[in-house]
Backbone as a printed PyTorch tensor [residue, N CA C, xyz], in Angstrom:
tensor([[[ 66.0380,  43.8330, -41.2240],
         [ 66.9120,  43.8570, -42.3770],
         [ 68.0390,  44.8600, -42.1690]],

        [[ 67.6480,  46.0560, -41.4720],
         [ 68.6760,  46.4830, -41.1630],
         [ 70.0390,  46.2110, -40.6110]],

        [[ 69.9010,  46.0590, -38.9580],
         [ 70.6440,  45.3530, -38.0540],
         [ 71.3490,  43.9200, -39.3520]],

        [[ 70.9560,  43.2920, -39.8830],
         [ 71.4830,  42.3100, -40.7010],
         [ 72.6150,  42.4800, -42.2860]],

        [[ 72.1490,  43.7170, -42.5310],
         [ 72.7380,  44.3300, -43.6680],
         [ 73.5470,  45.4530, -43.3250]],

        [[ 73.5420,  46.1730, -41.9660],
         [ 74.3450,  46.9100, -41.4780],
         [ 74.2360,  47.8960, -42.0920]],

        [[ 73.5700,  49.1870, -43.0280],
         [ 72.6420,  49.5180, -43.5670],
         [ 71.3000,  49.9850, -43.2940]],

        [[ 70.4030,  51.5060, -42.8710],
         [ 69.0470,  51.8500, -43.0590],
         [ 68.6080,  51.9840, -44.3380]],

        [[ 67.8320,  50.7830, -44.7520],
         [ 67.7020,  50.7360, -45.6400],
         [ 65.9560,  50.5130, -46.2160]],

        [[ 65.4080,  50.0880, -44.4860],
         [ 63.6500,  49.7720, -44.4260],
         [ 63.1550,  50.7950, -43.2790]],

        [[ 61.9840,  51.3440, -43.2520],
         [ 61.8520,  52.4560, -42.4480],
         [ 61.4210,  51.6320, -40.8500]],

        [[ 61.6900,  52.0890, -40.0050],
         [ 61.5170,  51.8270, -39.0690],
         [ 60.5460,  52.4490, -38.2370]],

        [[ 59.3100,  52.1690, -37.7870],
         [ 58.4270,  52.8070, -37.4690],
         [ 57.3790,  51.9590, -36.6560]],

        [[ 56.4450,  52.7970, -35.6940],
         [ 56.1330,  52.1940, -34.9100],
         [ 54.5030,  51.6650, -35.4680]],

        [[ 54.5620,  52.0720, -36.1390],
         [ 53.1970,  52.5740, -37.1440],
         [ 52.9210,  51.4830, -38.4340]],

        [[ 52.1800,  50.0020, -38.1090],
         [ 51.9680,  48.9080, -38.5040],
         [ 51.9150,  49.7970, -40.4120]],

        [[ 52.1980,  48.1890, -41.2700],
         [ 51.7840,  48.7990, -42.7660],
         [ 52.6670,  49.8400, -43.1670]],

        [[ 53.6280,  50.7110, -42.6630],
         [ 54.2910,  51.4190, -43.3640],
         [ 55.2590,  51.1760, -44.4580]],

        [[ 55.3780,  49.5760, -44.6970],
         [ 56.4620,  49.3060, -45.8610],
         [ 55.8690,  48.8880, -46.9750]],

        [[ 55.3800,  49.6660, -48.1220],
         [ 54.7530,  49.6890, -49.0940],
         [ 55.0410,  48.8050, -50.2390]],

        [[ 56.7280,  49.0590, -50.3150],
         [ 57.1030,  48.2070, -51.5360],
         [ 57.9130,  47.3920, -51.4760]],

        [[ 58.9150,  46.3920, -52.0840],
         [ 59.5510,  45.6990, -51.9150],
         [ 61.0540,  46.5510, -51.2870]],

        [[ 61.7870,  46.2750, -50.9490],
         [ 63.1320,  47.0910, -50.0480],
         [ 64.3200,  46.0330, -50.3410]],

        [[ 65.2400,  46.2660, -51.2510],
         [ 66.3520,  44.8380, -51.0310],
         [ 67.6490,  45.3040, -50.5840]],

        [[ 68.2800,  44.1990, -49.9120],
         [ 69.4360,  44.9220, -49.3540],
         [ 70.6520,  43.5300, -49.4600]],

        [[ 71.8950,  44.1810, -49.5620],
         [ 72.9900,  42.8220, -49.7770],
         [ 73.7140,  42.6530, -48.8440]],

        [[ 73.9880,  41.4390, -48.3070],
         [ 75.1930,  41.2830, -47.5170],
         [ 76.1770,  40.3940, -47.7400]],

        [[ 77.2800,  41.5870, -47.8170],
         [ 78.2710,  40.2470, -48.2650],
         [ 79.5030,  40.1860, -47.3540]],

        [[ 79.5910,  38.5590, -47.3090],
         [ 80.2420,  38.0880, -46.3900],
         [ 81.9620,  37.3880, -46.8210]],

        [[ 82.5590,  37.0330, -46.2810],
         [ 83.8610,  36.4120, -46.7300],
         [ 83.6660,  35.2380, -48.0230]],

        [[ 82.5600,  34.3090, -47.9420],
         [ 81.9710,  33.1370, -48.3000],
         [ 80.9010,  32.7980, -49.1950]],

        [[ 79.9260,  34.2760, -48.9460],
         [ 78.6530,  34.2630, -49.6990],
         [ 77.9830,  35.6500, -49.5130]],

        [[ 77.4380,  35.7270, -50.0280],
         [ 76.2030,  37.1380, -50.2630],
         [ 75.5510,  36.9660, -50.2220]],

        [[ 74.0730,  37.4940, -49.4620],
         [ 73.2380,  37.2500, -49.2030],
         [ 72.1190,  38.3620, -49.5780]],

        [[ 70.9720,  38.1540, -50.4430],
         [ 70.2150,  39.4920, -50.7700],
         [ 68.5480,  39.4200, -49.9370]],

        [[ 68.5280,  40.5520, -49.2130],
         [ 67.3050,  40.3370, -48.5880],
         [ 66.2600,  41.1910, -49.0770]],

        [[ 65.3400,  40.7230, -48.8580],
         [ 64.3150,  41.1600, -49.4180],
         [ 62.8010,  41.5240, -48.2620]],

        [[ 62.2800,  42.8940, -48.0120],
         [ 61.4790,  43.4340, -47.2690],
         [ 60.4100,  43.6520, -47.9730]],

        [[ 59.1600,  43.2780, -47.5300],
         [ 57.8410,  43.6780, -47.8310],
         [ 57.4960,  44.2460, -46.8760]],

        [[ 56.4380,  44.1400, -47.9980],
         [ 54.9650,  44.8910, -47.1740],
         [ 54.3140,  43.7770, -45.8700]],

        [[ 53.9250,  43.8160, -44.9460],
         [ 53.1720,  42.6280, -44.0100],
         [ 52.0610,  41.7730, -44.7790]],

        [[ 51.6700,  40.8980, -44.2920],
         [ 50.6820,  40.3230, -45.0120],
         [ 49.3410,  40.3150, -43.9840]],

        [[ 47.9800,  41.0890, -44.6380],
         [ 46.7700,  41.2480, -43.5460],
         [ 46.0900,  41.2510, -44.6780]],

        [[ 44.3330,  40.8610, -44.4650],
         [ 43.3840,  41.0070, -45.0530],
         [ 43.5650,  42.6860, -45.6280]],

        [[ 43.5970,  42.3550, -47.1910],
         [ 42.8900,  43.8490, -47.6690],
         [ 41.8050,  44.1450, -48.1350]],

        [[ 42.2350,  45.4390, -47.5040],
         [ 41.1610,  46.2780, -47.5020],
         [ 40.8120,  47.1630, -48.2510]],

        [[ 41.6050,  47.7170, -49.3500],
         [ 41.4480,  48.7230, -50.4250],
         [ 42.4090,  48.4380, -51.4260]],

        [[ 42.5600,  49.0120, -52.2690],
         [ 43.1870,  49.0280, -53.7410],
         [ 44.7050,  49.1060, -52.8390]],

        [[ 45.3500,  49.8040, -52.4880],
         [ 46.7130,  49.6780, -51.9260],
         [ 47.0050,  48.3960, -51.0050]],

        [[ 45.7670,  48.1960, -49.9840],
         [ 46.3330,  46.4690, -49.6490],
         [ 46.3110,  45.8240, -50.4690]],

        [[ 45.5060,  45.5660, -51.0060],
         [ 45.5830,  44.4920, -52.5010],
         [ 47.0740,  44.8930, -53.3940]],

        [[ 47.2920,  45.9890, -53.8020],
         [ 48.6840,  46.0680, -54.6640],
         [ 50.1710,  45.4170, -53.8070]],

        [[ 49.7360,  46.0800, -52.5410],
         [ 51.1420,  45.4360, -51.1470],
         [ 50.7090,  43.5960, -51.1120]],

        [[ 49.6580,  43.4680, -50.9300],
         [ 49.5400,  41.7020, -50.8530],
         [ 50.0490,  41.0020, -52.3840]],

        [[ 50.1570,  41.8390, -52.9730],
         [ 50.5130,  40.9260, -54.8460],
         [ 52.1810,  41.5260, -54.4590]],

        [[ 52.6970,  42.1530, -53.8730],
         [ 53.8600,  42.6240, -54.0110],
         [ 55.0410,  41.5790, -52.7870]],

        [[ 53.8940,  41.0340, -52.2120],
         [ 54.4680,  39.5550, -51.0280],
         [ 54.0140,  38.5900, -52.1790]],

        [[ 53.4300,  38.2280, -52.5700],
         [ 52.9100,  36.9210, -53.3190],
         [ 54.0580,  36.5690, -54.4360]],

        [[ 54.5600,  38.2100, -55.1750],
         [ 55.8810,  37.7770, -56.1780],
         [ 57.1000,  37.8270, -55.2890]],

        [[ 57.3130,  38.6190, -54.0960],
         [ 58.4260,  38.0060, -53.7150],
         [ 58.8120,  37.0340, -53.3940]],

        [[ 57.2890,  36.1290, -52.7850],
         [ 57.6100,  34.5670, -52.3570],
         [ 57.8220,  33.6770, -53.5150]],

        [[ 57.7100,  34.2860, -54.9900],
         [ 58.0810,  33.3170, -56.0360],
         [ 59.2240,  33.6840, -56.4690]],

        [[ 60.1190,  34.6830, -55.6710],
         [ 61.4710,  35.1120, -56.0590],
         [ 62.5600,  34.4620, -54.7790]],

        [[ 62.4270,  34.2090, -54.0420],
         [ 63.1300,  33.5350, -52.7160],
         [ 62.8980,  32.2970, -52.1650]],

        [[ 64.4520,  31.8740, -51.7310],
         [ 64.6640,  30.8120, -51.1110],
         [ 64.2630,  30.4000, -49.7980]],

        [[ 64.0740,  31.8020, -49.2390],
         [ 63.5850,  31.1230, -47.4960],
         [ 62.8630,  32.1990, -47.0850]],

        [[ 62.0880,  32.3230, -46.2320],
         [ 61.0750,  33.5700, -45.3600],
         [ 61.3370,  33.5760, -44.1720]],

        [[ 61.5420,  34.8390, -43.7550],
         [ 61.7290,  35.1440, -42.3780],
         [ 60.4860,  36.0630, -41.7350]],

        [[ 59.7180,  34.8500, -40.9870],
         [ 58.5510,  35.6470, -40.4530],
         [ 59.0450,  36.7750, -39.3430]],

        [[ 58.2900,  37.7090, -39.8300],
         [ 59.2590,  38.6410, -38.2470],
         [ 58.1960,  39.2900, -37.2880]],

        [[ 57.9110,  38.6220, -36.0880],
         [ 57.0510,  38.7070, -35.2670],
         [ 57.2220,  39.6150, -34.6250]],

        [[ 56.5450,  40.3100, -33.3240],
         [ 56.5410,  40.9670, -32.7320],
         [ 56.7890,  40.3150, -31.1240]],

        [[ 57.5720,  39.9650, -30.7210],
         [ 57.3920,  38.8380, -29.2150],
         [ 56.4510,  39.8880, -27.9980]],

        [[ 55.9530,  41.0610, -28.5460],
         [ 55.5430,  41.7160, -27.5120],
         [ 54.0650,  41.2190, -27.2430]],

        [[ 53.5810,  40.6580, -28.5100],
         [ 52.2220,  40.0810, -29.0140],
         [ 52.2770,  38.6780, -29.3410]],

        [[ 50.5190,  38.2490, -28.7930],
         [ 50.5420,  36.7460, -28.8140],
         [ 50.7040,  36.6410, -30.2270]],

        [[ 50.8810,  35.3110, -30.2050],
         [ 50.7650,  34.4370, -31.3610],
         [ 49.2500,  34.9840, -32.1630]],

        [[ 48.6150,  34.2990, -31.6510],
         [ 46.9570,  34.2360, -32.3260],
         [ 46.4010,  35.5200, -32.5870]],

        [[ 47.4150,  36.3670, -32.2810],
         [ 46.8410,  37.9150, -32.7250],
         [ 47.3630,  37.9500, -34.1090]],

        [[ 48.3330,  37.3020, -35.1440],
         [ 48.3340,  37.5410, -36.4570],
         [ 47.5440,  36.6300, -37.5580]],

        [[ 47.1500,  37.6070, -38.2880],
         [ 46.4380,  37.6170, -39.1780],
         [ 46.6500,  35.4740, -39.7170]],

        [[ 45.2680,  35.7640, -39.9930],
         [ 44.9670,  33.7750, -40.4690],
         [ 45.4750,  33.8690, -41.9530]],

        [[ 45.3040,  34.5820, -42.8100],
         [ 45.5030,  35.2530, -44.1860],
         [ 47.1610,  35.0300, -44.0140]],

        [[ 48.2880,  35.3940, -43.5000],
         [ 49.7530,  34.9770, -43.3070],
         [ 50.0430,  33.5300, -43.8070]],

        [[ 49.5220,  33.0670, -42.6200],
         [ 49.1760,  31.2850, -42.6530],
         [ 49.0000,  30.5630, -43.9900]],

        [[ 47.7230,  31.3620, -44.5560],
         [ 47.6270,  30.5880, -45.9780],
         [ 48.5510,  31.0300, -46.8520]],

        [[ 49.1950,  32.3400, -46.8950],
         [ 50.1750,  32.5930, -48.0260],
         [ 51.5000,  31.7440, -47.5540]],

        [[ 51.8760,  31.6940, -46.4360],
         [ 52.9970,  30.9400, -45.4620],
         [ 52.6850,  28.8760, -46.1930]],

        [[ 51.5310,  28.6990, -46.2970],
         [ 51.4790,  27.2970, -46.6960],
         [ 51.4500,  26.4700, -48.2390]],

        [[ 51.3470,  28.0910, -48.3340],
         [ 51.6130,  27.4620, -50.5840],
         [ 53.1080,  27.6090, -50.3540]],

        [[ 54.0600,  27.9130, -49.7480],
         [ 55.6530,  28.0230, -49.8980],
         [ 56.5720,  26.8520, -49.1600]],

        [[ 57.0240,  26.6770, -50.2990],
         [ 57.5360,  25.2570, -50.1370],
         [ 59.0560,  25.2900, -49.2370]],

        [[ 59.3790,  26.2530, -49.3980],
         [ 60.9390,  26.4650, -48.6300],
         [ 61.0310,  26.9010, -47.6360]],

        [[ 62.2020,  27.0720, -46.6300],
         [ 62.3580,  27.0150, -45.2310],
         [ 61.4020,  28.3440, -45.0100]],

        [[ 61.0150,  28.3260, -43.6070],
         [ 60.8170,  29.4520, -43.0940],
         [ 60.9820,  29.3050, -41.7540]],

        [[ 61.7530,  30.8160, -41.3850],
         [ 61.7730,  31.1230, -39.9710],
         [ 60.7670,  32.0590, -39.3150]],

        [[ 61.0890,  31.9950, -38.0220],
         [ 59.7810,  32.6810, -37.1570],
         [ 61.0500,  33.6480, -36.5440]],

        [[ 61.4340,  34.9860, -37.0400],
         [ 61.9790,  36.1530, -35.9990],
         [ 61.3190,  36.9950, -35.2760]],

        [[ 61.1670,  36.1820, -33.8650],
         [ 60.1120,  37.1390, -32.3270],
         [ 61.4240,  38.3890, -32.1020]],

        [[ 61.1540,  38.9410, -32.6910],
         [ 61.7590,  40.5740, -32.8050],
         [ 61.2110,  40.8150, -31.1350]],

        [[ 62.4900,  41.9970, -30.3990],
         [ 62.1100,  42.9940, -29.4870],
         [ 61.9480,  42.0150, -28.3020]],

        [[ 62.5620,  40.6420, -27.9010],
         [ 62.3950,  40.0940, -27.1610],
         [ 63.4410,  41.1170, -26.0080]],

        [[ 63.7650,  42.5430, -25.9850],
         [ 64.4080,  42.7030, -25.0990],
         [ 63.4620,  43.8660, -24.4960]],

        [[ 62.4630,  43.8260, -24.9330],
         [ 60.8740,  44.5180, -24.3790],
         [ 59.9070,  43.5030, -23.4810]],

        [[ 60.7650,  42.3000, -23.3980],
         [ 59.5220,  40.9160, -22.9850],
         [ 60.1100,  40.9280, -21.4250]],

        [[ 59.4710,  41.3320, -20.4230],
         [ 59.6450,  41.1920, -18.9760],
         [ 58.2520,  39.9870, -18.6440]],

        [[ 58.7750,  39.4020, -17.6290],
         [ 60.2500,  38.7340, -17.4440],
         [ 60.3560,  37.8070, -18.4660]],

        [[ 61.4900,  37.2880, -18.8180],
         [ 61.9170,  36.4530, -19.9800],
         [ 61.3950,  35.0050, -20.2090]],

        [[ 61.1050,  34.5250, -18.9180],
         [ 59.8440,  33.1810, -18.8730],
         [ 59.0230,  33.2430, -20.0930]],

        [[ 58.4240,  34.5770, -20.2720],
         [ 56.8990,  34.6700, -20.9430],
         [ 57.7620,  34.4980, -22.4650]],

        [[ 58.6870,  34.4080, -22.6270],
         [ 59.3910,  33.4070, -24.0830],
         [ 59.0630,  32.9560, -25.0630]],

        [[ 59.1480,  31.1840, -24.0260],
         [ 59.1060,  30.2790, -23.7740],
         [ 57.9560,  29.7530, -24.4500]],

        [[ 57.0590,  29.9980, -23.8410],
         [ 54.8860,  30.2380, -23.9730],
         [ 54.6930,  30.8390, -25.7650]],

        [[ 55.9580,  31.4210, -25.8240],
         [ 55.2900,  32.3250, -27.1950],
         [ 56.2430,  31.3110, -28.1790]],

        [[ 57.4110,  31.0140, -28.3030],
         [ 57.8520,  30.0800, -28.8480],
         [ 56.4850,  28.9480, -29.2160]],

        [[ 56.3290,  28.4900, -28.2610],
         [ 55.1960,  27.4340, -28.1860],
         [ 54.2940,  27.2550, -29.1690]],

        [[ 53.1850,  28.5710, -28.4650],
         [ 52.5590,  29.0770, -29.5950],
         [ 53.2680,  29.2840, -30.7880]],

        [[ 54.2560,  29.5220, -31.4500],
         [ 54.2360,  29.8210, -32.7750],
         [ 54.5170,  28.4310, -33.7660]],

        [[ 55.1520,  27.7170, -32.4910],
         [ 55.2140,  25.9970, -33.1090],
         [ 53.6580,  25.6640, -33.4220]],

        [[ 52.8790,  25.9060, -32.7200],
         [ 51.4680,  25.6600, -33.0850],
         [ 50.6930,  25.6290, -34.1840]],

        [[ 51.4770,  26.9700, -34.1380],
         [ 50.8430,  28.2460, -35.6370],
         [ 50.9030,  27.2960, -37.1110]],

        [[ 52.2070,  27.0240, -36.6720],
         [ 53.0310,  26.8070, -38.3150],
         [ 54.5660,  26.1900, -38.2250]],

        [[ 54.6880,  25.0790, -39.0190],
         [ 56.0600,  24.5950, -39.0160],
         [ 57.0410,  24.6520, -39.2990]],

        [[ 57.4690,  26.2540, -38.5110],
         [ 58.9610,  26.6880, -38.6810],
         [ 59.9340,  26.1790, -38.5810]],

        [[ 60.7000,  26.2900, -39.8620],
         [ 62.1290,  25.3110, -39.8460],
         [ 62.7740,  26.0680, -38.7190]],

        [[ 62.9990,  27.2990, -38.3240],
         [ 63.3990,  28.0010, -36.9740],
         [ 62.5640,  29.1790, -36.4850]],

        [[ 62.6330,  29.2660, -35.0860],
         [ 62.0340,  29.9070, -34.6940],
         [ 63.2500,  30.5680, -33.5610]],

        [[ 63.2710,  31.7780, -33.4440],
         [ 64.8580,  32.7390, -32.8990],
         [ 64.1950,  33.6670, -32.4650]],

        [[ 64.0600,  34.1940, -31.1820],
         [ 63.7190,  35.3680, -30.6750],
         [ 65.0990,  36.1660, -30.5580]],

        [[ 64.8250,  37.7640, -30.8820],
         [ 66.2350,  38.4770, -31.2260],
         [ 65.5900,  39.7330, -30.9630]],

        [[ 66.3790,  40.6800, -31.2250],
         [ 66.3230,  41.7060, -30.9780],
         [ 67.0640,  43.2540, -32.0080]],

        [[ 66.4290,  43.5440, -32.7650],
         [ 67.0950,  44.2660, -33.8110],
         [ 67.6850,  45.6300, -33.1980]],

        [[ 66.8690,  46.1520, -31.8730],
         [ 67.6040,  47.3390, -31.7340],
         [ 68.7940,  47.1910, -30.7420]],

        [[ 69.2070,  45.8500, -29.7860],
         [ 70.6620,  45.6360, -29.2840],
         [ 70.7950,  44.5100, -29.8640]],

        [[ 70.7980,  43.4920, -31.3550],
         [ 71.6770,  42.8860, -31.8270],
         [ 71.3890,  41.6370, -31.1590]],

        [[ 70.6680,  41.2440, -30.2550],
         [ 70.4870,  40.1540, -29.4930],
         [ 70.0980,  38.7970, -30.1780]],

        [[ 70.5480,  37.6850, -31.1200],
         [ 70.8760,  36.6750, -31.7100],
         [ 70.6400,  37.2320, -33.1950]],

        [[ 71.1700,  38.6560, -33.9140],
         [ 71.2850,  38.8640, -35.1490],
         [ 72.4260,  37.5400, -35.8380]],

        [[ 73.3090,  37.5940, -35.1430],
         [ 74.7760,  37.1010, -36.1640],
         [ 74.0640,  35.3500, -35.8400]],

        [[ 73.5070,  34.8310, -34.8690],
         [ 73.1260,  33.4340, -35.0360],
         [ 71.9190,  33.2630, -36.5210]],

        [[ 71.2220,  34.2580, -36.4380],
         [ 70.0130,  34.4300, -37.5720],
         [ 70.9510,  34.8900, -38.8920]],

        [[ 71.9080,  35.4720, -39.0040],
         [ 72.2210,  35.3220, -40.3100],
         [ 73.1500,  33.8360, -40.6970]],

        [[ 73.6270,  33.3200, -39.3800],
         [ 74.5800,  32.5250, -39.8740],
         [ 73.1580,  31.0890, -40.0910]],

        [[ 71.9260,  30.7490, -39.5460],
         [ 70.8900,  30.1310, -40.0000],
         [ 70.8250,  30.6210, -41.5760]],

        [[ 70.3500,  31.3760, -41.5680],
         [ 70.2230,  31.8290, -42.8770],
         [ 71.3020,  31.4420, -44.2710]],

        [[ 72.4850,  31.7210, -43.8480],
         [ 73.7050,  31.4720, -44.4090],
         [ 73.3600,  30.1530, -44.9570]],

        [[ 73.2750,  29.1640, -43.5940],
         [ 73.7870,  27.6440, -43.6680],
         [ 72.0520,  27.0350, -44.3670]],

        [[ 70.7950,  27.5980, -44.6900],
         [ 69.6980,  26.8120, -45.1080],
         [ 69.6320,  27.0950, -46.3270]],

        [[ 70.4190,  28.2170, -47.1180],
         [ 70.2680,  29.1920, -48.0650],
         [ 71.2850,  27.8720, -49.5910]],

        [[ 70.0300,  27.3090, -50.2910],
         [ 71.0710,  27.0960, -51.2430],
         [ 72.0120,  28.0660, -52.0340]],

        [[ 73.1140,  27.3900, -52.9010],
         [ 74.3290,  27.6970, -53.0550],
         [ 73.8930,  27.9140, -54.7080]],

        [[ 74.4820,  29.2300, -55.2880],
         [ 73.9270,  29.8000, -56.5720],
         [ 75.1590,  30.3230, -57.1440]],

        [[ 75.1530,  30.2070, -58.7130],
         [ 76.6710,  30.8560, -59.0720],
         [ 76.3560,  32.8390, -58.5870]],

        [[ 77.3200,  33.1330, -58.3500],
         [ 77.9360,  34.4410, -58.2020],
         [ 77.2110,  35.3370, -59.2770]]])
């Protein structure tokens, strides 16, 4: 969300679960504005605070037009949570698959394989491997976004 809103505006950390609450951020463009919206991850909970972060994804998905899964390309597919999946299949609108950090993936073959897998997973209207800390297909992922995003008065 950052890299996209041009803006620190979600913490960045290496340290899974650190985004507690909802985070929104605007971008506005010549044409349209775009408001994004950051949660918490979605995993089996485990205590009174996962449970409050999993109800805090459940109303954002009844507040938005599209989801941007944001993967990790450093990790397989089948390593995320089955619990995603089912909240990912009550939502009726687009969703993308962003394999974040594909500029950590040596050699670039091993892709390809993970793309694959995530077609497997779940039927992403797109799936974009990118890269948030050099920018590597940000402006193609917002202009997706742009062009799937219905059109709302101002």
């Amino acid at each position: 969300m950052n890299r996209l809103v041009g803006e620190k505006l979600a913490i960045v950390s290496p340290r899974p679960q650190t985004t507690r609450t909802r985070i929104t951020g605007i971008k506005t463009l010549p044409i349209t504005q775009v408001i994004f919206v950051d949660t918490p991850g979605v995993h089996e909970p485990r205590g009174l605070l996962s449970q409050i972060m999993l109800r805090s994804v459940h109303r954002a998905l009844e507040d938005v037009d599209l989801v941007c899964l944001v993967a990790e390309a450093t990790e397989e597919p089948a390593e995320l949570d089955e619990g995603l999946f089912k909240v990912l299949a009550g939502f009726s609108r687009p969703v993308f698959c962003c394999l974040n950090k594909v500029d950590l993936v040596e050699p670039k073959a091993r892709i390809l394989p993970l793309i694959e897998g995530y077609q497997r997973r779940y039927p992403f209207k797109e799936i974009l491997p990118l890269s948030a800390v050099d920018g590597t297909n940000c402006e193609r992922l917002l202009d997706l976004i742009v062009s799937a995003l219905p059109e709302h008065p101002p």
